[in-house]
Coordinates of C-alpha atoms and ligand atoms in Angstrom, one line a residue:
Chain A
M1 CA 71.3 157.9 99.9
I2 CA 70.7 159.3 96.4
K3 CA 68.1 161.7 97.9
E4 CA 70.6 162.9 100.4
K5 CA 73.3 163.5 97.8
L6 CA 70.8 165.3 95.6
F7 CA 69.8 167.5 98.4
K8 CA 73.4 168.2 99.3
Y9 CA 74.2 169.3 95.7
L10 CA 71.0 171.3 95.3
T11 CA 71.8 173.3 98.5
L12 CA 75.4 173.6 97.4
T13 CA 74.3 175.1 94.1
A14 CA 72.1 177.6 95.9
A15 CA 75.0 178.6 98.1
L16 CA 77.3 178.9 95.1
C17 CA 74.9 181.2 93.4
S18 CA 75.7 184.0 95.8
V19 CA 79.4 183.6 95.0
V20 CA 78.6 183.7 91.2
F21 CA 76.4 186.8 91.7
L22 CA 79.0 188.6 93.7
F23 CA 81.8 187.9 91.2
G24 CA 79.5 188.6 88.3
I25 CA 78.7 192.0 89.7
I26 CA 82.3 192.8 90.5
F27 CA 83.5 191.6 87.1
S28 CA 80.9 193.7 85.2
I29 CA 81.4 197.0 87.1
F30 CA 85.1 196.7 86.7
K31 CA 84.9 195.7 83.1
E32 CA 82.7 198.8 82.3
G33 CA 84.4 201.1 84.7
Y34 CA 88.2 200.6 84.5
S35 CA 88.6 202.5 81.2
I36 CA 87.5 205.8 82.8
F37 CA 90.5 205.6 85.1
A38 CA 92.8 205.2 82.1
E39 CA 91.0 207.9 80.1
V40 CA 90.8 210.6 82.8
G41 CA 93.6 209.4 85.1
F42 CA 93.0 207.9 88.5
F43 CA 93.9 211.1 90.4
K44 CA 91.9 213.4 88.2
F45 CA 88.9 211.2 88.4
I46 CA 88.8 210.8 92.1
F47 CA 90.0 214.3 93.1
G48 CA 88.7 216.3 90.2
R49 CA 86.6 219.1 91.5
S50 CA 84.0 219.4 88.7
W51 CA 81.5 216.9 87.5
H52 CA 80.2 218.0 84.1
P53 CA 79.8 214.8 82.1
T54 CA 77.6 216.4 79.4
H55 CA 79.6 219.6 78.7
Y56 CA 82.0 220.0 75.8
P57 CA 84.6 219.0 76.7
P58 CA 83.2 216.9 79.5
E59 CA 84.6 217.0 83.0
F60 CA 84.8 213.8 85.0
G61 CA 85.9 214.8 88.5
I62 CA 83.9 213.0 91.1
L63 CA 85.2 214.7 94.2
P64 CA 81.8 216.7 94.6
L65 CA 79.9 213.4 94.5
I66 CA 82.3 211.8 97.1
V67 CA 82.1 214.8 99.3
S68 CA 78.3 214.8 99.1
S69 CA 78.1 211.1 100.0
I70 CA 80.4 211.6 102.9
L71 CA 78.6 214.7 104.1
V72 CA 75.2 213.1 103.9
T73 CA 76.4 209.9 105.5
A74 CA 78.2 211.7 108.3
G75 CA 75.1 213.7 109.0
A76 CA 73.0 210.6 109.0
L77 CA 75.3 209.0 111.6
L78 CA 75.1 212.1 113.7
V79 CA 71.4 211.5 113.9
S80 CA 71.3 207.7 114.0
V81 CA 74.2 206.9 116.4
P82 CA 72.7 208.7 119.4
L83 CA 69.2 207.7 118.6
G84 CA 70.1 204.1 117.8
V85 CA 72.5 203.4 120.6
G86 CA 70.2 205.4 123.0
S87 CA 67.2 203.3 122.1
A88 CA 69.2 200.1 122.4
I89 CA 70.3 201.0 125.9
Y90 CA 66.8 201.9 126.8
I91 CA 65.3 198.8 125.4
S92 CA 67.8 196.4 126.7
E93 CA 68.6 197.9 130.1
L94 CA 66.0 200.4 131.3
A95 CA 62.6 199.6 129.8
H96 CA 60.0 197.6 131.7
P97 CA 59.3 194.2 130.1
K98 CA 56.0 195.7 128.9
G99 CA 57.6 198.8 127.4
K100 CA 60.2 196.6 125.7
E101 CA 57.5 194.5 124.2
I102 CA 56.0 197.5 122.5
L103 CA 59.1 199.5 121.6
K104 CA 61.1 196.7 120.1
P105 CA 58.7 195.8 117.3
I106 CA 58.1 199.5 116.5
V107 CA 61.8 200.1 116.0
E108 CA 61.9 197.0 113.8
L109 CA 58.9 198.2 111.8
L110 CA 60.9 201.3 111.0
A111 CA 63.4 199.1 109.3
G112 CA 60.6 197.6 107.1
V113 CA 59.4 200.9 105.7
P114 CA 60.4 201.0 101.9
S115 CA 62.9 203.7 101.2
V116 CA 60.7 205.4 98.7
I117 CA 58.3 206.2 101.5
Y118 CA 61.0 207.8 103.5
G119 CA 61.8 209.8 100.4
L120 CA 58.2 210.9 100.0
F121 CA 58.1 212.0 103.6
G122 CA 61.4 214.0 103.1
M123 CA 60.0 215.7 100.0
A124 CA 56.5 216.5 101.1
F125 CA 57.1 217.3 104.8
L126 CA 60.6 217.7 105.9
G127 CA 61.6 219.7 102.8
P128 CA 59.1 222.5 103.3
F129 CA 59.7 222.4 107.1
I130 CA 63.5 222.9 106.6
S131 CA 62.9 225.7 104.0
R132 CA 60.6 227.5 106.4
V133 CA 62.8 227.1 109.5
F134 CA 66.1 228.1 107.8
G135 CA 64.6 230.6 105.3
L136 CA 65.9 228.6 102.3
P137 CA 64.2 228.7 98.8
V138 CA 64.0 224.9 98.8
G139 CA 64.4 222.3 101.6
L140 CA 65.8 219.5 99.5
N141 CA 69.5 219.5 100.6
A142 CA 72.2 217.6 102.5
L143 CA 70.4 218.3 105.8
N144 CA 67.2 216.8 104.6
A145 CA 69.0 213.7 103.3
S146 CA 71.0 213.4 106.5
I147 CA 67.9 213.4 108.7
I148 CA 66.0 211.0 106.6
L149 CA 68.9 208.6 106.1
G150 CA 69.6 208.9 109.8
V151 CA 66.2 207.8 110.8
M152 CA 66.4 204.9 108.3
V153 CA 69.6 203.7 109.9
V154 CA 68.3 203.9 113.5
P155 CA 66.8 200.4 113.5
I156 CA 70.0 198.8 112.2
I157 CA 72.1 200.4 114.9
S158 CA 69.5 199.9 117.5
S159 CA 68.9 196.2 116.9
I160 CA 72.5 195.2 116.5
S161 CA 73.6 197.3 119.5
E162 CA 70.8 195.8 121.5
D163 CA 71.9 192.3 120.8
A164 CA 75.4 193.2 121.8
L165 CA 74.1 194.7 125.1
N166 CA 72.0 191.7 125.8
L167 CA 75.1 189.5 125.4
V168 CA 77.0 191.2 128.2
P169 CA 77.3 188.5 130.9
R170 CA 75.0 188.8 133.9
Q171 CA 78.0 188.1 136.2
L172 CA 79.7 191.3 135.1
I173 CA 76.7 193.4 135.8
E174 CA 76.3 191.8 139.2
A175 CA 79.9 192.4 140.0
S176 CA 79.4 196.1 139.2
Y177 CA 76.4 196.4 141.4
A178 CA 78.1 194.5 144.2
L179 CA 80.9 197.1 144.1
G180 CA 78.4 199.9 144.8
A181 CA 77.7 201.1 141.2
N182 CA 74.2 202.1 140.3
K183 CA 72.4 201.3 137.1
W184 CA 73.7 204.3 135.2
E185 CA 77.3 203.8 136.3
T186 CA 77.0 200.1 135.4
I187 CA 75.8 200.9 131.9
I188 CA 78.5 203.5 131.3
R189 CA 81.4 201.6 133.0
V190 CA 80.6 198.0 132.4
I191 CA 77.9 197.2 129.9
L192 CA 78.8 199.6 127.1
P193 CA 82.5 198.9 127.2
A194 CA 81.8 195.1 127.2
A195 CA 79.5 195.5 124.2
K196 CA 81.8 197.9 122.4
S197 CA 82.6 195.7 119.5
G198 CA 79.0 195.0 118.7
V199 CA 78.1 198.7 119.0
I200 CA 80.9 199.6 116.7
S201 CA 80.0 197.1 114.1
S202 CA 76.4 198.3 114.2
I203 CA 77.6 201.8 113.4
V204 CA 79.8 200.6 110.6
L205 CA 76.9 198.6 109.1
G206 CA 74.7 201.7 109.4
F207 CA 77.4 203.6 107.6
G208 CA 77.4 201.1 104.8
R209 CA 73.6 201.3 104.6
A210 CA 73.6 205.1 104.5
I211 CA 76.3 205.5 101.9
G212 CA 74.7 203.0 99.7
E213 CA 71.2 204.2 99.9
T214 CA 69.9 205.6 96.6
M215 CA 66.2 206.3 96.5
V216 CA 66.2 208.7 99.5
V217 CA 69.1 210.8 98.3
L218 CA 67.7 210.9 94.8
M219 CA 64.5 212.3 96.1
V220 CA 65.6 214.7 98.9
A221 CA 69.2 215.6 98.5
G222 CA 68.7 218.3 95.8
G223 CA 71.1 217.1 93.2
A224 CA 73.6 219.9 92.7
T225 CA 77.0 218.8 91.5
S226 CA 79.3 221.4 93.0
I227 CA 81.3 220.7 96.1
P228 CA 78.8 221.6 99.0
R229 CA 80.0 224.4 101.2
S230 CA 77.4 223.7 103.9
I231 CA 74.8 221.2 105.0
F232 CA 72.1 223.5 103.6
R233 CA 73.3 223.1 100.0
P234 CA 71.7 220.7 97.6
V235 CA 74.0 217.8 96.9
R236 CA 74.4 214.8 94.6
P237 CA 75.9 211.7 96.4
M238 CA 77.5 209.0 94.3
T239 CA 74.5 206.7 94.4
S240 CA 72.1 209.3 93.1
A241 CA 74.5 210.4 90.3
I242 CA 74.6 206.8 89.0
A243 CA 70.8 206.4 89.3
A244 CA 69.9 209.8 87.9
E245 CA 72.3 209.9 85.0
M246 CA 72.3 206.3 83.8
G247 CA 69.3 207.0 81.5
E248 CA 71.1 209.9 79.8
T249 CA 74.1 208.0 78.7
T250 CA 74.7 206.2 75.5
M251 CA 76.3 202.8 75.0
G252 CA 80.1 203.0 75.1
S253 CA 80.3 206.7 76.1
S254 CA 82.8 208.0 78.5
H255 CA 79.9 209.2 80.7
L256 CA 78.7 205.6 81.0
H257 CA 82.2 204.4 82.0
A258 CA 82.4 207.2 84.5
L259 CA 79.2 206.1 86.2
F260 CA 80.7 202.6 86.4
G261 CA 83.8 204.2 87.8
I262 CA 81.7 205.7 90.5
A263 CA 80.2 202.3 91.2
I264 CA 83.7 200.9 91.6
V265 CA 84.5 203.6 94.2
L266 CA 81.3 203.0 96.0
F267 CA 81.9 199.3 96.0
V268 CA 85.4 199.6 97.4
I269 CA 84.1 201.9 100.2
T270 CA 81.3 199.5 101.2
F271 CA 83.7 196.5 100.9
I272 CA 86.1 198.2 103.3
S273 CA 83.4 198.9 105.7
N274 CA 82.3 195.3 105.7
L275 CA 85.9 194.3 106.3
I276 CA 86.1 196.6 109.3
T277 CA 82.9 195.0 110.7
E278 CA 84.4 191.5 110.3
W279 CA 87.6 192.6 111.8
V280 CA 85.9 194.2 114.8
M281 CA 83.7 191.2 115.4
R282 CA 86.6 188.8 115.1
N283 CA 88.8 190.8 117.5
R284 CA 86.2 190.8 120.2
G285 CA 86.9 188.6 123.1
K286 CA 90.6 189.6 122.9
N287 CA 89.9 192.2 125.6
G288 CA 86.9 190.3 126.7
A289 CA 84.8 192.8 124.8
Chain B
M1 CA 81.2 188.0 174.7
V2 CA 81.8 188.1 171.0
K3 CA 81.0 191.3 169.2
N4 CA 78.4 190.9 166.4
E5 CA 78.8 192.5 163.1
L6 CA 75.5 191.4 161.4
K7 CA 72.3 190.5 163.1
V8 CA 69.7 188.6 161.1
E9 CA 66.2 188.9 162.6
K10 CA 63.3 186.9 161.3
L11 CA 64.4 187.0 157.8
N12 CA 61.8 185.7 155.3
L13 CA 62.2 185.7 151.5
W14 CA 59.9 184.7 148.7
F15 CA 60.6 184.4 145.0
G16 CA 57.1 184.8 143.6
E17 CA 54.9 182.4 145.6
K18 CA 57.8 180.2 146.7
Q19 CA 59.2 180.9 150.1
I20 CA 63.0 180.4 150.1
L21 CA 64.0 181.7 153.5
K22 CA 62.0 181.0 156.6
D23 CA 62.4 183.0 159.8
V24 CA 66.1 183.0 159.7
T25 CA 67.6 184.5 162.9
F26 CA 71.2 184.5 163.9
S27 CA 74.2 186.8 164.4
I28 CA 77.4 186.9 162.6
P29 CA 80.4 187.6 164.8
D30 CA 82.8 190.4 164.0
K31 CA 86.2 189.5 162.4
K32 CA 85.5 185.8 162.2
I33 CA 84.8 183.4 159.4
T34 CA 81.2 182.3 159.4
A35 CA 80.4 179.4 157.0
I36 CA 76.9 178.8 155.6
I37 CA 76.5 175.2 154.7
G38 CA 73.6 173.1 153.5
P39 CA 72.4 171.0 150.6
S40 CA 72.0 172.4 147.1
G41 CA 69.0 174.6 146.7
C42 CA 68.5 175.2 150.4
G43 CA 68.9 179.0 150.0
K44 CA 72.6 179.6 150.9
T45 CA 73.2 181.9 148.0
T46 CA 69.9 183.7 148.5
L47 CA 70.7 184.3 152.2
L48 CA 74.2 185.6 151.3
R49 CA 72.8 188.0 148.8
C50 CA 70.5 189.4 151.4
F51 CA 73.5 190.9 153.2
N52 CA 74.3 193.3 150.3
R53 CA 70.7 193.4 149.0
M54 CA 71.6 191.8 145.7
N55 CA 68.2 190.0 145.8
D56 CA 66.5 193.4 145.3
M57 CA 67.3 193.2 141.6
T58 CA 65.4 189.9 141.1
D59 CA 61.9 190.4 139.9
N60 CA 59.0 189.3 142.1
V61 CA 61.1 189.1 145.2
K62 CA 59.6 189.8 148.6
I63 CA 61.7 190.2 151.7
K64 CA 60.5 190.6 155.3
G65 CA 62.6 190.8 158.5
K66 CA 65.7 192.7 159.4
I67 CA 69.4 192.6 159.0
I68 CA 71.2 194.9 161.3
L69 CA 74.6 196.3 160.4
D70 CA 76.3 199.1 162.4
G71 CA 73.0 199.5 164.4
C72 CA 70.8 200.1 161.3
N73 CA 68.5 197.8 159.5
I74 CA 69.8 197.6 156.0
Y75 CA 66.3 196.9 154.7
E76 CA 65.1 200.3 155.8
E77 CA 63.9 202.7 153.1
K78 CA 66.7 205.2 153.7
T79 CA 69.6 202.8 153.2
N80 CA 72.0 203.9 150.6
L81 CA 72.6 200.8 148.5
S82 CA 75.8 202.1 147.1
S83 CA 77.5 202.7 150.4
L84 CA 76.0 199.4 151.8
R85 CA 77.6 197.5 149.0
M86 CA 80.9 199.2 149.5
K87 CA 80.7 198.2 153.2
V88 CA 79.7 194.7 152.4
G89 CA 81.8 193.3 149.5
M90 CA 81.0 190.2 147.6
V91 CA 83.0 187.6 145.8
F92 CA 81.1 185.3 143.4
Q93 CA 81.1 181.6 142.6
R94 CA 82.9 182.1 139.3
P95 CA 85.6 184.6 139.0
N96 CA 84.1 187.6 137.2
P97 CA 86.7 190.2 136.5
F98 CA 85.7 193.1 134.2
P99 CA 87.3 193.0 130.7
K100 CA 89.5 195.8 131.8
S101 CA 93.1 196.1 133.0
I102 CA 94.1 194.6 136.4
F103 CA 94.5 198.1 137.8
E104 CA 91.1 199.3 136.6
N105 CA 89.4 196.2 138.0
V106 CA 90.7 197.0 141.5
A107 CA 90.1 200.7 141.1
F108 CA 86.5 200.2 140.0
G109 CA 84.7 200.7 143.3
L110 CA 86.7 203.8 144.1
R111 CA 86.2 205.3 140.6
V112 CA 82.4 204.8 141.0
K113 CA 82.6 206.6 144.2
G114 CA 84.2 209.5 142.3
F115 CA 87.6 209.0 143.8
K116 CA 90.0 211.4 142.0
D117 CA 93.3 211.4 143.9
K118 CA 95.7 209.5 141.6
T119 CA 98.5 208.8 144.0
R120 CA 96.1 207.6 146.7
L121 CA 94.2 205.5 144.2
T122 CA 97.5 203.8 143.2
E123 CA 98.3 203.2 146.8
I124 CA 95.0 201.6 147.5
V125 CA 95.1 199.4 144.4
E126 CA 98.6 198.2 145.5
K127 CA 97.5 197.6 149.1
S128 CA 94.4 195.7 148.0
L129 CA 96.4 193.5 145.6
K130 CA 98.9 192.8 148.4
D131 CA 96.1 192.0 150.8
A132 CA 94.7 189.6 148.2
W133 CA 98.1 188.0 147.8
L134 CA 98.2 188.9 144.1
W135 CA 100.7 191.8 144.1
N136 CA 103.8 189.8 143.4
E137 CA 102.3 188.1 140.4
V138 CA 100.9 191.2 138.7
K139 CA 103.0 194.1 139.9
D140 CA 104.8 194.3 136.5
R141 CA 101.6 194.1 134.4
L142 CA 99.0 196.2 136.1
N143 CA 97.9 197.5 132.7
S144 CA 97.4 194.2 131.1
S145 CA 93.9 192.7 130.8
A146 CA 92.5 190.8 133.7
M147 CA 91.3 188.2 131.3
E148 CA 94.9 187.0 130.9
L149 CA 95.1 185.8 134.5
S150 CA 94.5 182.2 135.6
G151 CA 91.2 181.3 137.3
G152 CA 92.8 181.4 140.8
Q153 CA 94.5 184.7 140.1
Q154 CA 91.2 186.1 138.7
Q155 CA 89.4 185.1 141.9
R156 CA 92.1 186.8 144.0
L157 CA 91.7 189.8 141.8
C158 CA 88.0 189.8 142.6
I159 CA 88.9 189.7 146.2
A160 CA 91.3 192.6 145.8
R161 CA 88.5 194.5 143.9
A162 CA 86.2 193.9 146.9
L163 CA 88.8 194.9 149.4
A164 CA 89.6 198.2 147.7
T165 CA 86.5 199.9 149.1
N166 CA 87.6 199.0 152.6
P167 CA 84.6 196.8 153.5
E168 CA 83.6 195.6 156.9
V169 CA 82.2 192.4 155.6
I170 CA 83.1 190.2 152.7
L171 CA 80.6 187.7 151.3
F172 CA 82.0 184.7 149.6
D173 CA 79.7 182.5 147.5
E174 CA 81.5 179.2 147.0
P175 CA 84.6 181.1 145.9
T176 CA 86.6 178.0 145.1
S177 CA 84.1 175.8 143.3
A178 CA 85.5 176.7 139.9
L179 CA 89.2 176.4 141.0
D180 CA 91.8 173.6 141.2
P181 CA 92.9 172.3 144.6
Q182 CA 96.0 174.4 144.7
A183 CA 94.2 177.6 143.9
T184 CA 91.5 176.6 146.4
A185 CA 94.1 176.1 149.2
K186 CA 95.5 179.5 148.5
I187 CA 92.0 181.2 148.7
E188 CA 91.2 179.3 151.9
E189 CA 94.5 180.5 153.5
L190 CA 93.7 184.0 152.3
S191 CA 90.2 184.0 153.9
V192 CA 91.8 183.0 157.2
E193 CA 94.2 185.9 156.9
L194 CA 91.4 188.3 155.9
K195 CA 89.5 187.8 159.1
N196 CA 92.1 189.9 160.9
S197 CA 90.6 192.9 159.2
V198 CA 87.1 192.0 157.9
T199 CA 84.2 189.8 158.8
V200 CA 84.0 186.9 156.4
V201 CA 80.8 185.1 155.5
Q202 CA 81.4 182.1 153.3
V203 CA 78.9 179.9 151.6
T204 CA 80.3 176.5 150.8
H205 CA 79.2 173.1 149.6
N206 CA 82.4 171.7 150.9
I207 CA 82.0 170.5 154.5
G208 CA 85.7 169.9 154.8
Q209 CA 86.4 173.5 153.8
A210 CA 83.9 174.8 156.4
A211 CA 85.5 172.7 159.0
R212 CA 89.0 173.8 158.1
I213 CA 88.6 177.5 158.0
S214 CA 85.4 178.7 159.7
D215 CA 85.0 179.8 163.3
Y216 CA 81.2 179.6 163.2
T217 CA 78.9 177.6 161.0
A218 CA 75.3 178.0 160.0
F219 CA 73.5 174.9 158.7
L220 CA 70.6 175.8 156.4
Y221 CA 68.1 173.3 155.3
L222 CA 65.1 174.0 153.0
G223 CA 65.3 177.6 153.8
E224 CA 65.4 177.2 157.6
L225 CA 68.3 177.8 159.8
V226 CA 68.6 174.5 161.5
E227 CA 71.7 175.0 163.6
F228 CA 74.2 177.8 164.2
G229 CA 77.2 177.7 166.4
I230 CA 80.9 177.4 166.9
S231 CA 82.2 175.2 164.0
E232 CA 84.2 172.8 166.2
K233 CA 81.1 172.0 168.2
L234 CA 78.7 171.9 165.3
F235 CA 80.9 169.5 163.4
T236 CA 81.7 167.2 166.4
V237 CA 78.5 167.2 168.4
P238 CA 75.7 168.5 166.2
Q239 CA 72.5 169.3 168.2
D240 CA 70.0 168.7 165.5
K241 CA 69.3 165.4 163.9
R242 CA 69.2 167.0 160.4
T243 CA 72.6 168.5 160.9
E244 CA 74.0 165.1 161.9
E245 CA 72.4 163.5 158.9
Y246 CA 73.8 166.1 156.6
L247 CA 77.3 165.9 158.0
G248 CA 77.0 162.2 157.7
G249 CA 76.4 162.6 154.0
K250 CA 72.7 161.5 154.1
F251 CA 71.6 164.4 151.8
G252 CA 74.5 165.8 150.0
Ligands
ATP1 N1 65.9 184.4 140.8 C1 65.2 183.4 141.3 N2 63.9 183.3 141.0 C2 63.2 182.2 141.4 N3 63.7 181.3 142.2 C3 65.0 181.3 142.5 C4 65.8 182.4 142.1 N4 67.1 182.2 142.5 C5 67.0 181.1 143.3 N5 65.8 180.5 143.3 C6 65.4 179.3 144.0 O1 65.7 179.5 145.3 C7 66.1 178.3 145.9 C8 67.4 178.6 146.7 O2 68.4 178.9 145.7 P1 69.9 179.3 146.2 O3 70.6 179.6 144.9 O4 69.9 180.2 147.3 O5 70.4 177.8 146.7 P2 71.8 177.4 147.2 O6 71.7 176.9 148.5 O7 72.8 178.5 147.0 O8 72.1 176.2 146.2 P3 73.5 175.8 145.5 O9 74.3 175.1 146.6 O10 73.1 174.9 144.4 O11 74.2 177.0 145.1 C9 66.2 177.3 144.8 O12 65.1 176.5 144.9 C10 66.2 178.1 143.6 O13 65.5 177.4 142.6
MG2 MG1 74.5 178.8 145.6

């Protein structure tokens, strides 16, 4: 009895730790970051077009960083959604059992590669390649970051979409064939619509992963702080601004608070994307999907 | 002389090493209800799924023999599976509507066929729903999800869906086993009505149901066709001892 109770409380403590960590993190970033909103003004902070935290006087407008994050993340999704959903369809519906056995672990292995290695690849190979192909002085830019992030996100989208595709009831697929549909028509008209919510959540999760990724963008995105006018410009997404500039700040400086302010914005964005995933998953079944 | 719709000739089927159907030979008369009865696991579903070649999708299946429809063996190489399955519709054991609107469920087969004419499509959907006795219950909510219908309504929707491609044959695999008695009675009456326009082949566990609605009955036992004939005869004076025993409830 005592043992059982002890076990219960030990595991409860373990579970509560996550709650404590989460709220600890939220508390500390808000504590350090809220003052910048007061100092600069909410609107000027979010929509200010120049980020020059070390100039005199400093400018704390993070719009270039937000635009960079969105540009790079959107580019990453442009790469990863077709590749991820495509490979999920192939693995779950088209591959022979043998091919599936080989492909599935390979895609999963891709998820296990440390991000710094992706970054190295982007710097050493993709960068020079991009600069040669597009005739740019350097190949470290939004395009490079989009491609590398896109490849990183493929396994997330692929494995979660694949689970969703596998969950589509056999009876629905048979009904489709029995009405004269072929494999392709069945995938397009029955399987994908029925797996819609899972596929959408995989994309939202991939979005969250891409926008939060730091090491890769730090290494390959180029780092310029002006609002990018094209995908060939070097950019500084929010994550790499925080990581790159944290070392230059001094305790209690506005620059430090501004970096925490960026962290708040990032946190809110990922929080909302998590909420969307939850909501999509909870609403599945309403239309049978 | 009755006209035959489907002729089964020496049909043999294996799943892996296991032989499921053994030399099944019989003819299914046109515009009648033919029931396939037999104990659980005897191969009724498997036989039924031979008529629209749904067994082809199972791994390790081997099929020998012929099934003749409209003068052609459907197991020939050149058979177009898509048009075969539009000619031979199927209704499953459990209602399996798509998670789409009622309208889209019925329109599915035609959309797959590339049917574009909107007004004609609407007409066919309406006619199919009427023929499946569902129209009055759904005519005001064709755009709501099929998942909102009751089990019996869903099964009638599946019938409407199969009727929309204007099939010659409809295969029913125990279509009422998941339904309550009232919904069952309705589907039984509907099958009887349907045979005015299509040939009905119906697998059933329920001997009473076979006796009530079928014109012909095939008794399948351990993959063999033991007896086939006019239902009235088969149920009153069975020729084979095994049929007699089965009807008497010896191996249910
Ligand atoms: N995909 C399959 N692979 C291997 N064996 C199968 C497969 N489908 C069915 N079988 C076997 O074939 C035999 C006949 O099955 P079938 O489903 O045709 O029986 P049934 O007469 O319809 O039974 P029930 O009345 O229970 O529905 C069974 O022994 C079953 O185990
Ligand atoms: Mg069966």
